[in-house]
Amino acid sequence: MRKTIVLGALLLGACSAAKAPEQQPAAAAPATNILHIDWGGIAYPDGDELKRHWSNYTINLIDGSEAYGWTSEKDISFPHTLAFELAGAGKITGLALDSTFAPVTREDGSSSSTADGSPVRHFRVMGSTASPDGPWFEIYRGEAAQGKRSDFTLKAPVTARWVRLMIDDNWAAGGQTRLSEFELHGALAERGAGGVPDVTGYYTHEYGPIVLKQDGHLIHGCYNGGDGQLEGMIYGRIMRLAWYMPKEKSIGTATLVAGNGQLYGFWYRDMGRMGSPWNATKVDPGKRDLGPCGALLRR
């Protein structure tokens, strides 16, 4: 019995002396990208970008994915400015530029296996609290890494609503330039800010007109001459919609942001596969025959 007690005591002592496993510090929460389309961010078109393939549009910089990005014209001159708008006053604490290239096969069947253009190198970020035309103050200036993500932290938070990314050069010292993602980290003064009074109206789009009818926070829509239907909700200026094409028996979603008489956003197929940007301009339909979609505006 005595031997058993002694052995038990020795084992207990050994266990007590064993070093307790060290607790790992909790991983820091990812920074909130308040420029993301889901937060109501807007990327203004870059000049005549509609002449380019949609996979090069500026709006791709705020979709949260490296699969698509912005690519300039081949004869770009520096400095070159890209313009953005937050859904409201934002307290910016940091930012990120990502020039990672991700090969992709697009919705229309085309694909990219190699990157066109040279990544952004030296840049400045300017901000304004007054208007999209300024006046402007400098938020940050720096150098982005080549072909990968670069994160930057501000010395002190800065408040802005309108932002310009001024590209001073690229890693090839000239020629066509590219960027996959641009992020602004921080917090909006009010989530769901920047809402427009009513998004009801007729919008022109390269694939055909879109008609929207707002009923409180509910959104009803029609496109492709009545072949396509939209249903969803609006929060501030952010619309989350489901689309349905009965003839094709296809269904998907869309995220649209309303502002400045425009719709900015993307449509997605099943399983979140991106279709393409779905930007549109609000116009007076005049005496146009809206077909089945006109019934929405007559409600």
GROMACS .gro file of C-alpha atoms in nm:
model
  299
    1MET     CA    1   0.000   0.000   0.000
    2ARG     CA    2   0.280   0.241   0.094
    3LYS     CA    3   0.449   0.178  -0.242
    4THR     CA    4   0.121   0.256  -0.418
    5ILE     CA    5   0.080   0.584  -0.231
    6VAL     CA    6   0.437   0.692  -0.302
    7LEU     CA    7   0.404   0.605  -0.671
    8GLY     CA    8   0.078   0.799  -0.695
    9ALA     CA    9   0.240   1.099  -0.528
   10LEU     CA   10   0.532   1.088  -0.771
   11LEU     CA   11   0.299   1.073  -1.071
   12LEU     CA   12   0.090   1.361  -0.938
   13GLY     CA   13   0.404   1.568  -0.886
   14ALA     CA   14   0.524   1.496  -1.237
   15CYS     CA   15   0.190   1.603  -1.381
   16SER     CA   16   0.190   1.921  -1.173
   17ALA     CA   17   0.543   2.005  -1.284
   18ALA     CA   18   0.458   1.951  -1.650
   19LYS     CA   19   0.447   2.280  -1.834
   20ALA     CA   20   0.096   2.388  -1.915
   21PRO     CA   21   0.041   2.447  -2.288
   22GLU     CA   22   0.081   2.813  -2.380
   23GLN     CA   23  -0.233   2.991  -2.488
   24GLN     CA   24  -0.207   3.135  -2.836
   25PRO     CA   25  -0.319   3.495  -2.876
   26ALA     CA   26  -0.650   3.530  -3.051
   27ALA     CA   27  -0.620   3.617  -3.419
   28ALA     CA   28  -0.695   3.979  -3.492
   29ALA     CA   29  -1.032   4.039  -3.655
   30PRO     CA   30  -0.998   4.124  -4.024
   31ALA     CA   31  -1.020   4.494  -4.101
   32THR     CA   32  -1.355   4.613  -4.232
   33ASN     CA   33  -1.331   4.726  -4.594
   34ILE     CA   34  -1.583   5.013  -4.599
   35LEU     CA   35  -1.528   5.066  -4.973
   36HIS     CA   36  -1.659   4.717  -5.058
   37ILE     CA   37  -1.974   4.707  -5.271
   38ASP     CA   38  -2.155   4.534  -4.981
   39TRP     CA   39  -2.096   4.846  -4.770
   40GLY     CA   40  -2.236   5.076  -5.040
   41GLY     CA   41  -1.904   5.174  -5.194
   42ILE     CA   42  -1.897   5.319  -5.545
   43ALA     CA   43  -1.617   5.310  -5.802
   44TYR     CA   44  -1.666   5.573  -6.071
   45PRO     CA   45  -1.597   5.464  -6.430
   46ASP     CA   46  -1.244   5.531  -6.553
   47GLY     CA   47  -1.287   5.758  -6.854
   48ASP     CA   48  -1.420   5.562  -7.152
   49GLU     CA   49  -1.374   5.223  -6.987
   50LEU     CA   50  -1.696   5.097  -7.148
   51LYS     CA   51  -1.486   5.048  -7.461
   52ARG     CA   52  -1.287   4.786  -7.273
   53HIS     CA   53  -1.399   4.440  -7.162
   54TRP     CA   54  -1.597   4.455  -6.836
   55SER     CA   55  -1.328   4.252  -6.658
   56ASN     CA   56  -1.114   4.569  -6.671
   57TYR     CA   57  -1.371   4.807  -6.515
   58THR     CA   58  -1.287   5.011  -6.205
   59ILE     CA   59  -1.581   4.861  -6.014
   60ASN     CA   60  -1.392   4.530  -6.001
   61LEU     CA   61  -1.157   4.693  -5.748
   62ILE     CA   62  -1.428   4.689  -5.480
   63ASP     CA   63  -1.575   4.339  -5.526
   64GLY     CA   64  -1.350   4.169  -5.269
   65SER     CA   65  -1.196   3.929  -5.521
   66GLU     CA   66  -0.866   3.909  -5.708
   67ALA     CA   67  -1.034   3.732  -6.000
   68TYR     CA   68  -1.119   4.057  -6.175
   69GLY     CA   69  -0.957   4.399  -6.148
   70TRP     CA   70  -0.885   4.728  -6.321
   71THR     CA   71  -0.663   4.750  -6.627
   72SER     CA   72  -0.587   5.082  -6.794
   73GLU     CA   73  -0.560   5.175  -7.158
   74LYS     CA   74  -0.221   5.095  -7.312
   75ASP     CA   75  -0.138   5.463  -7.360
   76ILE     CA   76  -0.203   5.567  -6.998
   77SER     CA   77  -0.027   5.882  -6.874
   78PHE     CA   78   0.075   5.949  -6.513
   79PRO     CA   79  -0.045   6.055  -6.269
   80HIS     CA   80  -0.369   5.869  -6.339
   81THR     CA   81  -0.670   5.915  -6.111
   82LEU     CA   82  -0.937   5.664  -6.010
   83ALA     CA   83  -1.235   5.798  -5.812
   84PHE     CA   84  -1.442   5.635  -5.538
   85GLU     CA   85  -1.725   5.722  -5.299
   86LEU     CA   86  -1.812   5.580  -4.959
   87ALA     CA   87  -2.177   5.543  -4.853
   88GLY     CA   88  -2.121   5.816  -4.594
   89ALA     CA   89  -1.849   5.981  -4.390
   90GLY     CA   90  -1.590   5.717  -4.313
   91LYS     CA   91  -1.319   5.712  -4.048
   92ILE     CA   92  -1.031   5.559  -4.242
   93THR     CA   93  -0.759   5.383  -4.042
   94GLY     CA   94  -0.578   5.198  -4.319
   95LEU     CA   95  -0.588   5.084  -4.680
   96ALA     CA   96  -0.470   4.807  -4.910
   97LEU     CA   97  -0.366   4.771  -5.273
   98ASP     CA   98  -0.355   4.422  -5.419
   99SER     CA   99  -0.204   4.343  -5.759
  100THR     CA  100  -0.219   3.964  -5.723
  101PHE     CA  101  -0.317   3.807  -6.054
  102ALA     CA  102  -0.570   3.524  -6.050
  103PRO     CA  103  -0.631   3.332  -6.377
  104VAL     CA  104  -1.002   3.314  -6.448
  105THR     CA  105  -1.258   3.187  -6.697
  106ARG     CA  106  -1.530   3.448  -6.738
  107GLU     CA  107  -1.906   3.408  -6.764
  108ASP     CA  108  -1.893   3.472  -7.139
  109GLY     CA  109  -1.642   3.190  -7.187
  110SER     CA  110  -1.334   3.407  -7.239
  111SER     CA  111  -1.035   3.359  -7.011
  112SER     CA  112  -0.713   3.519  -6.890
  113SER     CA  113  -0.410   3.306  -6.807
  114THR     CA  114  -0.157   3.589  -6.795
  115ALA     CA  115  -0.183   3.943  -6.664
  116ASP     CA  116  -0.199   4.244  -6.895
  117GLY     CA  117  -0.012   4.551  -6.779
  118SER     CA  118   0.226   4.627  -6.495
  119PRO     CA  119   0.113   4.657  -6.130
  120VAL     CA  120   0.067   4.995  -5.964
  121ARG     CA  121   0.383   5.106  -5.783
  122HIS     CA  122   0.390   5.458  -5.635
  123PHE     CA  123   0.054   5.608  -5.541
  124ARG     CA  124  -0.127   5.872  -5.339
  125VAL     CA  125  -0.469   5.851  -5.177
  126MET     CA  126  -0.661   6.179  -5.153
  127GLY     CA  127  -0.980   6.248  -4.962
  128SER     CA  128  -1.262   6.500  -4.940
  129THR     CA  129  -1.554   6.555  -4.704
  130ALA     CA  130  -1.713   6.821  -4.926
  131SER     CA  131  -1.785   6.681  -5.273
  132PRO     CA  132  -1.659   6.448  -5.547
  133ASP     CA  133  -1.477   6.750  -5.689
  134GLY     CA  134  -1.287   6.832  -5.369
  135PRO     CA  135  -1.122   7.023  -5.216
  136TRP     CA  136  -0.874   6.742  -5.153
  137PHE     CA  137  -0.630   6.655  -4.877
  138GLU     CA  138  -0.372   6.378  -4.872
  139ILE     CA  139  -0.459   6.064  -4.677
  140TYR     CA  140  -0.156   5.854  -4.762
  141ARG     CA  141   0.126   5.808  -5.012
  142GLY     CA  142   0.339   5.500  -5.058
  143GLU     CA  143   0.473   5.219  -5.274
  144ALA     CA  144   0.272   4.905  -5.345
  145ALA     CA  145   0.444   4.568  -5.380
  146GLN     CA  146   0.467   4.408  -5.721
  147GLY     CA  147   0.222   4.128  -5.788
  148LYS     CA  148   0.094   4.086  -5.432
  149ARG     CA  149  -0.109   4.254  -5.158
  150SER     CA  150   0.019   4.557  -4.967
  151ASP     CA  151  -0.147   4.677  -4.645
  152PHE     CA  152  -0.088   5.022  -4.499
  153THR     CA  153  -0.189   5.167  -4.160
  154LEU     CA  154  -0.244   5.540  -4.111
  155LYS     CA  155  -0.069   5.718  -3.825
  156ALA     CA  156  -0.406   5.862  -3.722
  157PRO     CA  157  -0.764   5.808  -3.848
  158VAL     CA  158  -0.879   6.036  -4.129
  159THR     CA  159  -1.241   6.119  -4.216
  160ALA     CA  160  -1.348   6.132  -4.581
  161ARG     CA  161  -1.636   6.036  -4.805
  162TRP     CA  162  -1.492   6.089  -5.153
  163VAL     CA  163  -1.156   5.931  -5.231
  164ARG     CA  164  -0.915   5.945  -5.520
  165LEU     CA  165  -0.642   5.692  -5.589
  166MET     CA  166  -0.370   5.876  -5.779
  167ILE     CA  167  -0.134   5.638  -5.956
  168ASP     CA  168   0.207   5.795  -6.010
  169ASP     CA  169   0.374   5.504  -6.194
  170ASN     CA  170   0.388   5.127  -6.233
  171TRP     CA  171   0.661   4.867  -6.196
  172ALA     CA  172   0.743   4.886  -6.568
  173ALA     CA  173   0.790   5.265  -6.546
  174GLY     CA  174   0.522   5.318  -6.808
  175GLY     CA  175   0.252   5.165  -7.024
  176GLN     CA  176  -0.060   4.968  -6.940
  177THR     CA  177  -0.125   4.944  -6.565
  178ARG     CA  178  -0.328   4.707  -6.352
  179LEU     CA  179  -0.463   4.656  -5.999
  180SER     CA  180  -0.680   4.376  -5.858
  181GLU     CA  181  -0.825   4.529  -5.539
  182PHE     CA  182  -0.834   4.863  -5.356
  183GLU     CA  183  -0.958   4.870  -4.997
  184LEU     CA  184  -1.025   5.137  -4.737
  185HIS     CA  185  -1.029   5.010  -4.379
  186GLY     CA  186  -1.219   5.172  -4.095
  187ALA     CA  187  -1.578   5.247  -3.999
  188LEU     CA  188  -1.868   5.439  -4.147
  189ALA     CA  189  -2.034   5.702  -3.929
  190GLU     CA  190  -2.365   5.528  -4.004
  191ARG     CA  191  -2.422   5.187  -4.164
  192GLY     CA  192  -2.683   5.216  -4.436
  193ALA     CA  193  -2.613   5.585  -4.499
  194GLY     CA  194  -2.620   5.758  -4.835
  195GLY     CA  195  -2.965   5.637  -4.932
  196VAL     CA  196  -3.153   5.795  -5.221
  197PRO     CA  197  -3.521   5.898  -5.180
  198ASP     CA  198  -3.654   5.647  -5.433
  199VAL     CA  199  -3.487   5.423  -5.690
  200THR     CA  200  -3.806   5.380  -5.894
  201GLY     CA  201  -3.738   5.441  -6.260
  202TYR     CA  202  -3.610   5.334  -6.598
  203TYR     CA  203  -3.239   5.255  -6.636
  204THR     CA  204  -3.040   5.196  -6.954
  205HIS     CA  205  -2.783   4.917  -6.962
  206GLU     CA  206  -2.565   4.772  -7.239
  207TYR     CA  207  -2.765   4.446  -7.225
  208GLY     CA  208  -3.103   4.618  -7.224
  209PRO     CA  209  -3.318   4.841  -7.000
  210ILE     CA  210  -3.396   4.776  -6.633
  211VAL     CA  211  -3.714   4.898  -6.463
  212LEU     CA  212  -3.727   4.926  -6.084
  213LYS     CA  213  -4.018   5.000  -5.851
  214GLN     CA  214  -3.954   5.081  -5.484
  215ASP     CA  215  -4.223   5.015  -5.223
  216GLY     CA  216  -4.079   5.114  -4.887
  217HIS     CA  217  -3.780   4.888  -4.836
  218LEU     CA  218  -3.902   4.641  -5.099
  219ILE     CA  219  -3.774   4.644  -5.457
  220HIS     CA  220  -3.951   4.496  -5.761
  221GLY     CA  221  -3.781   4.490  -6.100
  222CYS     CA  222  -3.808   4.383  -6.460
  223TYR     CA  223  -3.553   4.358  -6.742
  224ASN     CA  224  -3.496   4.202  -7.085
  225GLY     CA  225  -3.840   4.311  -7.198
  226GLY     CA  226  -4.012   4.120  -6.920
  227ASP     CA  227  -3.810   3.800  -6.953
  228GLY     CA  228  -3.621   3.880  -6.634
  229GLN     CA  229  -3.767   3.952  -6.290
  230LEU     CA  230  -3.608   4.113  -5.983
  231GLU     CA  231  -3.722   4.101  -5.621
  232GLY     CA  232  -3.541   4.216  -5.309
  233MET     CA  233  -3.478   4.483  -5.049
  234ILE     CA  234  -3.291   4.811  -5.013
  235TYR     CA  235  -3.095   4.927  -4.709
  236GLY     CA  236  -2.963   5.280  -4.737
  237ARG     CA  237  -2.848   5.273  -5.096
  238ILE     CA  238  -2.758   4.903  -5.104
  239MET     CA  239  -2.993   4.666  -5.287
  240ARG     CA  240  -2.980   4.290  -5.243
  241LEU     CA  241  -3.188   4.130  -5.516
  242ALA     CA  242  -3.280   3.791  -5.653
  243TRP     CA  243  -3.318   3.763  -6.030
  244TYR     CA  244  -3.513   3.502  -6.222
  245MET     CA  245  -3.529   3.419  -6.594
  246PRO     CA  246  -3.833   3.188  -6.640
  247LYS     CA  247  -3.757   3.101  -7.004
  248GLU     CA  248  -3.397   3.005  -6.922
  249LYS     CA  249  -3.502   2.848  -6.592
  250SER     CA  250  -3.209   3.027  -6.431
  251ILE     CA  251  -3.188   3.211  -6.100
  252GLY     CA  252  -2.925   3.415  -5.919
  253THR     CA  253  -2.858   3.726  -5.712
  254ALA     CA  254  -2.743   4.083  -5.757
  255THR     CA  255  -2.594   4.354  -5.539
  256LEU     CA  256  -2.664   4.705  -5.664
  257VAL     CA  257  -2.577   5.044  -5.516
  258ALA     CA  258  -2.788   5.346  -5.615
  259GLY     CA  259  -2.627   5.689  -5.635
  260ASN     CA  260  -2.586   5.989  -5.863
  261GLY     CA  261  -2.866   5.870  -6.093
  262GLN     CA  262  -2.679   5.544  -6.150
  263LEU     CA  263  -2.683   5.181  -6.048
  264TYR     CA  264  -2.346   5.026  -5.966
  265GLY     CA  265  -2.303   4.659  -5.892
  266PHE     CA  266  -2.278   4.297  -5.997
  267TRP     CA  267  -2.501   4.004  -6.079
  268TYR     CA  268  -2.420   3.648  -5.977
  269ARG     CA  269  -2.527   3.303  -6.091
  270ASP     CA  270  -2.586   3.007  -5.861
  271MET     CA  271  -2.321   2.928  -5.600
  272GLY     CA  272  -2.209   3.292  -5.604
  273ARG     CA  273  -2.038   3.273  -5.944
  274MET     CA  274  -1.997   3.628  -6.071
  275GLY     CA  275  -2.168   3.714  -6.397
  276SER     CA  276  -2.043   4.065  -6.466
  277PRO     CA  277  -2.085   4.426  -6.353
  278TRP     CA  278  -2.443   4.550  -6.381
  279ASN     CA  279  -2.400   4.928  -6.406
  280ALA     CA  280  -2.690   5.130  -6.544
  281THR     CA  281  -2.798   5.493  -6.591
  282LYS     CA  282  -3.136   5.635  -6.490
  283VAL     CA  283  -3.312   5.817  -6.775
  284ASP     CA  284  -3.656   5.954  -6.857
  285PRO     CA  285  -3.828   5.680  -7.059
  286GLY     CA  286  -4.027   5.942  -7.248
  287LYS     CA  287  -4.262   5.775  -7.495
  288ARG     CA  288  -4.065   5.452  -7.519
  289ASP     CA  289  -4.265   5.133  -7.525
  290LEU     CA  290  -4.159   4.958  -7.205
  291GLY     CA  291  -4.356   4.646  -7.287
  292PRO     CA  292  -4.440   4.420  -6.991
  293CYS     CA  293  -4.192   4.611  -6.770
  294GLY     CA  294  -4.397   4.930  -6.802
  295ALA     CA  295  -4.663   4.786  -6.573
  296LEU     CA  296  -4.425   4.830  -6.278
  297LEU     CA  297  -4.405   5.206  -6.323
  298ARG     CA  298  -4.785   5.233  -6.351
  299ARG     CA  299  -4.847   5.075  -6.010
   0.00000   0.00000   0.00000
